[in-house]
Short mmCIF file of C-alpha atoms in Angstrom, two decimals:
data_model
loop_
_atom_site.label_atom_id
_atom_site.label_comp_id
_atom_site.label_asym_id
_atom_site.label_seq_id
_atom_site.Cartn_x
_atom_site.Cartn_y
_atom_site.Cartn_z
CA UNK A 53 -49.22 31.18 -42.49
CA UNK A 54 -50.60 31.74 -39.00
CA UNK A 55 -51.18 28.01 -38.64
CA UNK A 56 -47.58 27.25 -39.73
CA UNK A 57 -46.17 29.69 -37.18
CA UNK A 58 -48.30 28.11 -34.45
CA UNK A 59 -46.90 24.68 -35.34
CA UNK A 60 -43.36 26.07 -35.18
CA UNK A 61 -43.89 27.63 -31.75
CA UNK A 62 -45.45 24.41 -30.43
CA UNK A 63 -42.53 22.38 -31.78
CA UNK A 64 -39.98 24.74 -30.17
CA UNK A 65 -41.79 24.53 -26.85
CA UNK A 66 -41.82 20.74 -27.05
CA UNK A 67 -38.06 20.68 -27.73
CA UNK A 68 -37.43 22.93 -24.72
CA UNK A 69 -39.52 20.68 -22.46
CA UNK A 70 -37.66 17.62 -23.72
CA UNK A 71 -34.27 19.24 -23.05
CA UNK A 72 -35.36 20.24 -19.55
CA UNK A 73 -36.53 16.70 -18.83
CA UNK A 74 -33.20 15.24 -20.00
CA UNK A 75 -31.27 17.69 -17.84
CA UNK A 76 -33.41 16.79 -14.83
CA UNK A 77 -32.80 13.09 -15.38
CA UNK A 78 -29.04 13.47 -15.95
CA UNK A 79 -27.90 12.92 -12.31
CA UNK A 80 -29.95 9.73 -11.98
CA UNK A 81 -28.74 8.47 -15.34
CA UNK A 82 -25.15 8.56 -14.10
CA UNK A 83 -25.26 6.89 -10.68
CA UNK A 84 -21.47 6.71 -10.39
CA UNK A 85 -21.01 10.47 -10.43
CA UNK A 86 -20.93 12.44 -7.20
CA UNK A 87 -21.03 16.10 -6.50
CA UNK A 88 -18.07 18.25 -5.54
CA UNK A 89 -19.09 18.22 -1.88
CA UNK A 90 -19.13 14.40 -1.74
CA UNK A 91 -15.76 14.18 -3.46
CA UNK A 92 -14.24 16.66 -1.00
CA UNK A 93 -15.67 14.77 1.97
CA UNK A 94 -14.29 11.48 0.68
CA UNK A 95 -10.83 12.97 0.13
CA UNK A 96 -10.83 14.43 3.66
CA UNK A 97 -11.79 11.04 5.10
CA UNK A 98 -8.98 9.25 3.24
CA UNK A 99 -6.46 11.89 4.32
CA UNK A 100 -7.56 11.68 7.96
CA UNK A 101 -7.31 7.87 7.88
CA UNK A 102 -3.77 8.05 6.43
CA UNK A 103 -2.70 10.56 9.09
CA UNK A 104 -4.14 8.34 11.83
CA UNK A 105 -2.25 5.30 10.52
CA UNK A 106 1.02 7.23 10.43
CA UNK A 107 0.53 8.62 13.93
CA UNK A 108 -0.24 5.20 15.36
CA UNK A 109 2.70 3.68 13.48
CA UNK A 110 5.09 6.27 14.90
CA UNK A 111 3.62 5.72 18.36
CA UNK A 112 4.15 1.97 18.09
CA UNK A 113 7.72 2.48 16.91
CA UNK A 114 8.50 4.76 19.84
CA UNK A 115 6.80 2.43 22.32
CA UNK A 116 8.69 -0.65 21.11
CA UNK A 117 11.95 1.30 21.13
CA UNK A 118 11.27 2.34 24.73
CA UNK A 119 10.45 -1.27 25.66
CA UNK A 120 13.72 -2.45 24.13
CA UNK A 121 15.72 0.17 26.04
CA UNK A 122 14.00 -0.71 29.32
CA UNK A 123 14.64 -4.44 29.02
CA UNK A 124 18.25 -3.91 27.96
CA UNK A 125 18.80 -1.75 31.03
CA UNK A 126 17.39 -4.58 33.16
CA UNK A 127 19.54 -7.33 31.69
CA UNK A 128 22.32 -7.04 34.26
CA UNK A 129 20.09 -6.72 37.30
CA UNK A 130 16.32 -7.11 36.82
CA UNK A 131 14.28 -4.55 38.76
CA UNK A 132 10.58 -3.97 39.07
CA UNK A 133 10.18 -0.39 37.80
CA UNK A 134 11.62 -0.72 34.26
CA UNK A 135 10.15 -4.18 33.73
CA UNK A 136 6.66 -3.10 34.84
CA UNK A 137 6.91 -0.05 32.58
CA UNK A 138 7.94 -2.21 29.62
CA UNK A 139 5.12 -4.67 30.28
CA UNK A 140 2.61 -1.82 30.57
CA UNK A 141 3.71 -0.36 27.24
CA UNK A 142 3.35 -3.73 25.55
CA UNK A 143 -0.13 -4.26 26.98
CA UNK A 144 -1.23 -0.74 26.00
CA UNK A 145 0.05 -1.15 22.43
CA UNK A 146 -1.59 -4.57 22.21
CA UNK A 147 -4.95 -3.10 23.23
CA UNK A 148 -4.63 -0.27 20.69
CA UNK A 149 -3.73 -2.58 17.82
CA UNK A 150 -6.59 -4.90 18.77
CA UNK A 151 -9.16 -2.08 18.66
CA UNK A 152 -7.85 0.06 15.80
CA UNK A 153 -7.14 -1.86 12.57
CA UNK A 154 -3.82 -0.78 11.09
CA UNK A 155 -2.31 -1.22 7.67
CA UNK A 156 1.15 0.17 8.21
CA UNK A 157 3.48 0.80 5.25
CA UNK A 158 5.97 -1.92 4.37
CA UNK A 159 9.01 0.02 5.59
CA UNK A 160 7.37 0.77 8.94
CA UNK A 161 6.25 -2.85 9.22
CA UNK A 162 9.80 -4.12 8.75
CA UNK A 163 11.12 -1.79 11.46
CA UNK A 164 8.26 -2.81 13.78
CA UNK A 165 9.03 -6.49 13.21
CA UNK A 166 12.73 -6.00 13.97
CA UNK A 167 12.07 -3.93 17.10
CA UNK A 168 9.41 -6.34 18.31
CA UNK A 169 11.60 -9.38 17.79
CA UNK A 170 14.51 -7.75 19.62
CA UNK A 171 12.27 -6.67 22.51
CA UNK A 172 10.68 -10.12 22.79
CA UNK A 173 13.97 -12.03 22.69
CA UNK A 174 15.95 -9.73 24.98
CA UNK A 175 13.09 -8.83 27.31
CA UNK A 176 12.18 -12.39 28.16
CA UNK A 177 15.45 -12.90 30.04
CA UNK A 178 15.13 -10.23 32.77
CA UNK A 179 11.38 -10.76 33.10
CA UNK A 180 11.79 -14.52 33.54
CA UNK A 181 14.64 -14.12 36.01
CA UNK A 182 12.67 -11.60 38.06
CA UNK A 183 9.58 -13.82 38.19
CA UNK A 184 11.69 -16.82 39.14
CA UNK A 185 13.29 -14.82 41.93
CA UNK A 186 9.84 -13.82 43.20
CA UNK A 187 8.54 -17.40 42.97
CA UNK A 188 11.49 -18.92 44.84
CA UNK A 189 11.99 -15.96 47.24
CA UNK A 190 15.64 -15.88 46.25
CA UNK A 191 16.41 -19.29 47.77
CA UNK A 192 17.65 -20.96 44.57
CA UNK A 193 21.27 -20.33 43.67
CA UNK A 194 22.31 -19.96 40.06
CA UNK A 195 25.23 -21.94 38.62
CA UNK A 196 28.05 -20.84 36.38
CA UNK A 197 26.64 -22.63 33.32
CA UNK A 198 23.25 -20.93 33.34
CA UNK A 199 21.54 -23.56 35.52
CA UNK A 200 20.62 -23.79 39.18
CA UNK A 201 22.29 -25.54 42.12
CA UNK A 202 20.08 -28.12 43.81
CA UNK A 203 20.63 -30.40 46.78
CA UNK A 204 19.98 -34.12 46.79
CA UNK A 205 20.10 -34.39 43.04
CA UNK A 206 20.17 -37.86 41.52
CA UNK A 207 23.59 -39.47 41.77
CA UNK A 208 25.05 -36.95 44.25
CA UNK A 209 25.73 -36.91 47.99
CA UNK A 210 23.58 -34.85 50.33
CA UNK A 211 26.29 -32.23 50.87
CA UNK A 212 27.21 -31.90 47.20
CA UNK A 213 24.95 -29.54 45.19
CA UNK A 214 24.67 -30.21 41.49
CA UNK A 215 23.98 -27.77 38.69
CA UNK A 216 20.97 -28.75 36.62
CA UNK A 217 18.92 -27.01 33.91
CA UNK A 218 22.12 -25.83 32.26
CA UNK A 219 21.97 -23.45 29.35
CA UNK A 220 18.60 -22.07 30.42
CA UNK A 221 19.34 -18.55 29.21
CA UNK A 222 20.44 -19.67 25.75
CA UNK A 223 17.47 -22.03 25.41
CA UNK A 224 15.18 -19.17 26.44
CA UNK A 225 16.57 -16.91 23.73
CA UNK A 226 16.10 -19.63 21.11
CA UNK A 227 12.56 -20.48 22.18
CA UNK A 228 11.49 -16.83 22.08
CA UNK A 229 12.98 -16.37 18.62
CA UNK A 230 11.01 -19.40 17.39
CA UNK A 231 7.77 -18.28 19.04
CA UNK A 232 7.92 -14.68 17.81
CA UNK A 233 8.85 -15.75 14.28
CA UNK A 234 6.00 -18.27 14.24
CA UNK A 235 3.39 -15.77 15.45
CA UNK A 236 4.49 -12.99 13.09
CA UNK A 237 4.53 -15.45 10.18
CA UNK A 238 1.02 -16.65 11.04
CA UNK A 239 2.11 -20.05 12.40
CA UNK A 240 1.15 -20.08 16.12
CA UNK A 241 1.53 -23.88 16.15
CA UNK A 242 5.24 -23.19 16.66
CA UNK A 243 4.44 -22.64 20.36
CA UNK A 244 3.38 -26.27 20.74
CA UNK A 245 6.51 -27.45 18.93
CA UNK A 246 8.76 -25.39 21.21
CA UNK A 247 7.05 -26.64 24.38
CA UNK A 248 7.24 -30.25 23.21
CA UNK A 249 10.93 -30.07 22.30
CA UNK A 250 11.81 -28.32 25.55
CA UNK A 251 9.79 -30.76 27.65
CA UNK A 252 11.44 -33.79 26.07
CA UNK A 253 14.90 -32.31 26.46
CA UNK A 254 14.42 -31.36 30.12
CA UNK A 255 12.43 -34.39 31.25
CA UNK A 256 15.35 -36.22 32.86
CA UNK A 257 16.29 -33.13 34.95
CA UNK A 258 12.87 -32.61 36.54
CA UNK A 259 13.55 -34.86 39.52
CA UNK A 260 13.45 -32.18 42.25
CA UNK A 261 10.75 -29.64 43.16
CA UNK A 262 13.15 -26.77 42.50
CA UNK A 263 13.79 -27.87 38.91
CA UNK A 264 10.11 -28.49 38.20
CA UNK A 265 9.19 -25.08 39.58
CA UNK A 266 11.89 -23.37 37.57
CA UNK A 267 10.89 -25.19 34.40
CA UNK A 268 7.19 -24.33 34.67
CA UNK A 269 7.53 -20.72 35.83
CA UNK A 270 10.42 -19.93 33.50
CA UNK A 271 8.79 -21.47 30.44
CA UNK A 272 5.44 -19.79 31.03
CA UNK A 273 6.98 -16.37 31.70
CA UNK A 274 9.19 -16.58 28.62
CA UNK A 275 6.37 -17.77 26.34
CA UNK A 276 3.80 -15.26 27.61
CA UNK A 277 6.17 -12.36 27.00
CA UNK A 278 7.17 -13.60 23.55
CA UNK A 279 3.54 -14.27 22.58
CA UNK A 280 2.40 -10.81 23.71
CA UNK A 281 5.06 -8.97 21.73
CA UNK A 282 4.64 -11.28 18.73
CA UNK A 283 0.87 -10.73 18.72
CA UNK A 284 1.43 -6.97 18.89
CA UNK A 285 3.68 -7.06 15.83
CA UNK A 286 1.32 -9.39 13.99
CA UNK A 287 -1.71 -7.15 14.57
CA UNK A 288 0.20 -4.03 13.60
CA UNK A 289 1.53 -5.47 10.34
CA UNK A 290 -1.35 -7.62 9.13
#
């Protein structure tokens, strides 16, 4: 009887040791499980990331809205202060979106795309006109059809100025729409297509230094502005 009881106690002790060993190995047997502290930390990180995305999205919306207002104010008479402020806001937003990866919600992305497109298309006009005025020192007169008046144009007398580069404002709006749409859609090759089409269409009018200067400065200013705003929208959305 004493021997039987000894066997029973030994067996009970062995079962207890086995249960303790299983309990000790339980965390390593389930590698996918984490403790409450880890789960809480992960939830806090996800929440902080979502809050950061929303704050940056709202900041971009406000910045693009301010840029649009500034360029619309400058449409009638371009001035340095609002245009420099608008350009500074675009550059600052472009730097932020380049450093901080964003994944804005779809609704916010649509509003950003609309604001960015409007700011790029409308803002290119006063910025281009102001840069052209600086480049020519105000010596070139504008015509009634959106071109410029030049002396000694082909087929005219010396005292008869002719309006060339007509429709420049409308062409500028169209080229910026194409460039911004191409960049946002992930097709930057549209820039080359726009430059090629514009160069072929204007080739016969580039006979005087004034027209060549206006073509180069105006095209570069318009494209740089449209590319900057388009890249900002592209980085923010994608």
